Amino acid sequence: MAYQHRSLAGDSLALPLGKIVCIGRNYLDHIRELNNAVPETPILFMKPATALAALDEPIRLPVGRGECHHEVELAVLVGRELRQADAHAARQAVAGYGIALDLTLRDLQSELKKKGHPWETAKAFDGACPLSPFLPPDALPDPQVTDLELQVNGETRQRGNTRQMMVGVFDLMAYISTHFTLQAGDVVLTGTPAGVGPLRAGDQLQLILADHAFAAQVA
Ligand code: ZN
C-alpha cells in the first residue's frame, strides 16, 4: 500500500508527502560508539519521500550492499511552513510525533565517509525510512524528555531519552529552517542514541515511544 502520513487511529492525515530531514550525531553516546568527532554545528542530510514506508509493512533491506543498520529516532511531522523560524515557531508548527528507523547501509556509508562523499546512496534508498503513525502534538507531555527504545527479537538494542540530544527538537527545526524551508508534510528525524547494529531477514522489531509500542518486521 502506498505510504501516507497517518494518525494513531489509522486515519490518513491531510498532509502531503515531503522530504525527510535528518541530523547526524545528535546523541553523544552514539557519536562515541562510531568514533566520530563531536560536530560544531548540526550535520544535516535528507531522504526523499520515496524513502517513506509504513512501519507495519515488511521492511525490505537492500540486497548485496553490506550491512543495513537500524537507527531508532524520534520523528517530527511538520504541519506548516517554516522559514528562518525560531524554536517557538517550530514548536507551534509540529503536527505530530512518531518513531522512525533511519536505515543506513553502514559499510557503504563508511566508504563514502572515507572519500568525503555525500551519504545518499547509503541512506536515501526506497524504504529507508520506516515510520510509525503520528501521535498528536499534545500526546507527549514533554517531547524533549521522552523515552525511545528499539527491541530486536525481544532484546533491547537501543534505548535513550530525547533529553540526551545535543541540539533539541525545536532548535534543530529552527536551525534547519535557516538553511532551507520546511514545508507541511516534511518529516524531521532527530538523531539516534547508541546501540546501532545490523538488521537481518525475519527480525521482529518493537519500536517504543513513551508508552506507545509499534511492531515491525524485516522481510
Ligand atoms: Zn540517524
Short mmCIF file of C-alpha atoms and ligand atoms in Angstrom, two decimals:
data_model
loop_
_atom_site.label_atom_id
_atom_site.label_comp_id
_atom_site.label_asym_id
_atom_site.label_seq_id
_atom_site.Cartn_x
_atom_site.Cartn_y
_atom_site.Cartn_z
CA MET A 1 0.00 0.00 0.00
CA ALA A 2 1.31 3.46 -0.83
CA TYR A 3 2.63 5.31 2.18
CA GLN A 4 0.57 8.14 3.65
CA HIS A 5 1.08 10.05 6.89
CA ARG A 6 -1.39 8.52 9.35
CA SER A 7 -2.73 9.13 12.83
CA LEU A 8 -2.59 6.55 15.60
CA ALA A 9 -6.24 5.72 14.85
CA GLY A 10 -5.26 4.86 11.26
CA ASP A 11 -6.80 7.89 9.55
CA SER A 12 -4.74 9.39 6.78
CA LEU A 13 -3.64 12.92 7.66
CA ALA A 14 -4.33 15.75 5.24
CA LEU A 15 -0.65 16.48 4.66
CA PRO A 16 1.34 15.77 1.51
CA LEU A 17 4.49 13.66 1.49
CA GLY A 18 7.65 15.71 1.57
CA LYS A 19 11.32 15.45 2.29
CA ILE A 20 12.79 13.88 5.39
CA VAL A 21 15.48 16.00 7.03
CA CYS A 22 17.85 14.12 9.31
CA ILE A 23 20.61 15.06 11.71
CA GLY A 24 23.77 13.03 12.14
CA ARG A 25 25.48 12.74 15.54
CA ASN A 26 22.95 14.28 17.91
CA TYR A 27 23.42 11.88 20.85
CA LEU A 28 26.88 11.85 22.44
CA ASP A 29 26.81 8.11 23.26
CA HIS A 30 26.19 7.28 19.57
CA ILE A 31 29.00 9.62 18.43
CA ARG A 32 31.37 7.71 20.71
CA GLU A 33 30.32 4.25 19.54
CA LEU A 34 31.19 5.12 15.91
CA ASN A 35 34.38 7.04 16.93
CA ASN A 36 33.07 10.20 15.27
CA ALA A 37 34.06 13.74 16.17
CA VAL A 38 31.53 15.92 18.03
CA PRO A 39 30.20 18.33 15.38
CA GLU A 40 30.31 22.09 15.94
CA THR A 41 27.07 22.60 14.02
CA PRO A 42 24.36 20.03 13.21
CA ILE A 43 25.18 17.66 10.33
CA LEU A 44 22.12 17.63 8.08
CA PHE A 45 21.21 15.20 5.34
CA MET A 46 17.97 14.30 3.56
CA LYS A 47 15.96 11.34 2.41
CA PRO A 48 13.40 11.77 -0.38
CA ALA A 49 9.69 10.99 0.06
CA THR A 50 10.30 7.69 -1.76
CA ALA A 51 12.19 6.53 1.36
CA LEU A 52 8.97 6.62 3.42
CA ALA A 53 7.38 3.28 4.33
CA ALA A 54 4.71 2.40 6.87
CA LEU A 55 6.17 0.59 9.86
CA ASP A 56 3.53 -2.13 9.67
CA GLU A 57 4.65 -3.14 6.16
CA PRO A 58 7.53 -5.67 5.97
CA ILE A 59 10.87 -3.83 5.92
CA ARG A 60 12.79 -4.59 2.71
CA LEU A 61 16.56 -4.37 3.11
CA PRO A 62 18.68 -3.66 0.01
CA VAL A 63 20.35 -6.85 -1.20
CA GLY A 64 24.09 -7.23 -1.76
CA ARG A 65 25.13 -3.86 -0.36
CA GLY A 66 26.55 -4.89 3.01
CA GLU A 67 25.15 -4.36 6.48
CA CYS A 68 21.98 -2.35 6.91
CA HIS A 69 21.85 -0.79 10.38
CA HIS A 70 18.87 0.31 12.45
CA GLU A 71 18.90 3.82 13.93
CA VAL A 72 15.78 4.45 16.00
CA GLU A 73 14.77 8.11 16.10
CA LEU A 74 12.03 10.48 17.24
CA ALA A 75 10.24 11.70 14.10
CA VAL A 76 8.52 15.08 13.93
CA LEU A 77 5.82 15.79 11.36
CA VAL A 78 5.83 19.39 10.14
CA GLY A 79 2.33 20.89 9.88
CA ARG A 80 3.09 24.27 8.36
CA GLU A 81 5.84 26.09 6.50
CA LEU A 82 8.92 27.16 8.46
CA ARG A 83 11.44 29.58 7.03
CA GLN A 84 14.01 31.41 9.20
CA ALA A 85 11.91 30.30 12.16
CA ASP A 86 12.79 30.38 15.85
CA ALA A 87 12.30 27.46 18.25
CA HIS A 88 8.94 28.78 19.45
CA ALA A 89 7.52 28.95 15.92
CA ALA A 90 8.96 25.49 15.24
CA ARG A 91 7.11 24.05 18.20
CA GLN A 92 3.85 25.65 17.03
CA ALA A 93 4.32 24.04 13.60
CA VAL A 94 4.51 20.44 14.85
CA ALA A 95 1.64 18.30 13.52
CA GLY A 96 2.63 15.12 15.32
CA TYR A 97 5.31 12.87 16.77
CA GLY A 98 6.26 9.39 15.65
CA ILE A 99 9.11 6.92 15.77
CA ALA A 100 11.20 6.00 12.76
CA LEU A 101 14.14 3.97 11.60
CA ASP A 102 16.89 5.83 9.75
CA LEU A 103 18.02 2.72 7.86
CA THR A 104 21.67 3.01 6.94
CA LEU A 105 23.87 0.86 4.68
CA ARG A 106 26.77 1.11 7.13
CA ASP A 107 29.52 -0.49 5.02
CA LEU A 108 28.66 1.79 2.14
CA GLN A 109 28.41 4.85 4.41
CA SER A 110 31.85 4.10 5.86
CA GLU A 111 33.30 4.04 2.32
CA LEU A 112 31.55 7.33 1.49
CA LYS A 113 32.80 8.96 4.70
CA LYS A 114 36.39 7.93 3.91
CA LYS A 115 36.14 9.55 0.49
CA GLY A 116 34.36 12.63 1.84
CA HIS A 117 31.35 11.90 -0.36
CA PRO A 118 27.64 12.53 0.42
CA TRP A 119 25.72 9.73 2.14
CA GLU A 120 22.60 9.48 -0.03
CA THR A 121 23.32 6.10 -1.59
CA ALA A 122 23.67 4.69 1.94
CA LYS A 123 20.63 6.39 3.47
CA ALA A 124 18.12 7.54 0.85
CA PHE A 125 17.17 4.27 -0.88
CA ASP A 126 13.49 3.32 -1.33
CA GLY A 127 12.05 2.27 2.02
CA ALA A 128 15.00 3.72 4.00
CA CYS A 129 12.63 5.46 6.44
CA PRO A 130 10.08 3.08 8.02
CA LEU A 131 7.81 5.36 10.03
CA SER A 132 5.07 4.86 12.64
CA PRO A 133 1.69 6.60 12.69
CA PHE A 134 1.82 10.03 14.36
CA LEU A 135 0.69 10.93 17.85
CA PRO A 136 -0.95 14.36 18.14
CA PRO A 137 1.45 17.09 19.37
CA ASP A 138 -0.09 17.16 22.86
CA ALA A 139 0.30 13.39 23.34
CA LEU A 140 3.89 13.75 24.54
CA PRO A 141 3.94 15.72 27.81
CA ASP A 142 7.49 16.91 27.02
CA PRO A 143 8.94 15.94 23.62
CA GLN A 144 12.38 16.86 24.95
CA VAL A 145 12.05 14.36 27.83
CA THR A 146 10.71 11.26 26.11
CA ASP A 147 11.97 7.67 26.16
CA LEU A 148 12.59 5.83 22.93
CA GLU A 149 13.65 2.24 22.53
CA LEU A 150 14.21 -0.40 19.86
CA GLN A 151 13.91 -4.10 20.61
CA VAL A 152 15.02 -6.71 18.09
CA ASN A 153 13.73 -10.24 18.63
CA GLY A 154 12.80 -9.35 22.21
CA GLU A 155 16.22 -7.88 23.09
CA THR A 156 16.74 -4.16 23.75
CA ARG A 157 19.26 -2.83 21.22
CA GLN A 158 18.79 0.91 21.58
CA ARG A 159 17.37 2.84 24.50
CA GLY A 160 17.59 6.56 25.02
CA ASN A 161 15.78 9.68 26.09
CA THR A 162 15.35 12.78 23.98
CA ARG A 163 16.87 14.87 26.80
CA GLN A 164 20.24 13.38 25.70
CA MET A 165 20.10 15.28 22.40
CA MET A 166 22.85 17.84 21.92
CA VAL A 167 20.54 20.00 19.77
CA GLY A 168 16.93 19.92 20.98
CA VAL A 169 13.95 19.16 18.74
CA PHE A 170 12.76 22.74 18.22
CA ASP A 171 16.22 24.29 17.99
CA LEU A 172 17.00 21.67 15.36
CA MET A 173 13.88 22.55 13.33
CA ALA A 174 14.74 26.24 13.62
CA TYR A 175 18.32 25.57 12.51
CA ILE A 176 17.12 23.58 9.50
CA SER A 177 14.77 26.43 8.55
CA THR A 178 17.67 28.89 8.42
CA HIS A 179 19.21 26.78 5.63
CA PHE A 180 16.13 25.71 3.67
CA THR A 181 12.35 25.84 4.02
CA LEU A 182 10.49 23.14 5.88
CA GLN A 183 7.08 22.53 4.35
CA ALA A 184 3.86 20.98 5.64
CA GLY A 185 4.24 17.21 5.34
CA ASP A 186 8.02 17.19 5.76
CA VAL A 187 9.44 14.96 8.50
CA VAL A 188 12.41 15.72 10.73
CA LEU A 189 14.43 12.84 12.19
CA THR A 190 16.23 13.95 15.33
CA GLY A 191 19.17 11.56 15.65
CA THR A 192 19.80 8.19 17.21
CA PRO A 193 21.05 7.06 20.62
CA ALA A 194 23.76 4.38 20.97
CA GLY A 195 23.27 0.73 20.09
CA VAL A 196 23.01 0.82 16.29
CA GLY A 197 23.56 -2.52 14.59
CA PRO A 198 22.66 -4.70 11.63
CA LEU A 199 19.18 -5.96 10.79
CA ARG A 200 18.63 -9.44 9.35
CA ALA A 201 15.84 -11.08 7.37
CA GLY A 202 13.00 -12.15 9.64
CA ASP A 203 13.94 -9.89 12.58
CA GLN A 204 10.93 -8.94 14.72
CA LEU A 205 11.06 -5.36 15.97
CA GLN A 206 9.35 -3.29 18.64
CA LEU A 207 9.75 0.46 18.48
CA ILE A 208 8.69 2.20 21.67
CA LEU A 209 7.99 5.91 22.01
CA ALA A 210 6.97 6.94 25.54
CA ASP A 211 4.24 4.38 26.32
CA HIS A 212 3.35 3.59 22.69
CA ALA A 213 4.77 0.40 21.15
CA PHE A 214 4.81 -0.31 17.41
CA ALA A 215 5.63 -3.72 15.94
CA ALA A 216 7.59 -4.18 12.72
CA GLN A 217 9.22 -7.00 10.84
CA VAL A 218 12.12 -7.34 8.45
CA ALA A 219 11.02 -9.18 5.27
ZN ZN B 1 20.19 8.71 12.00
#
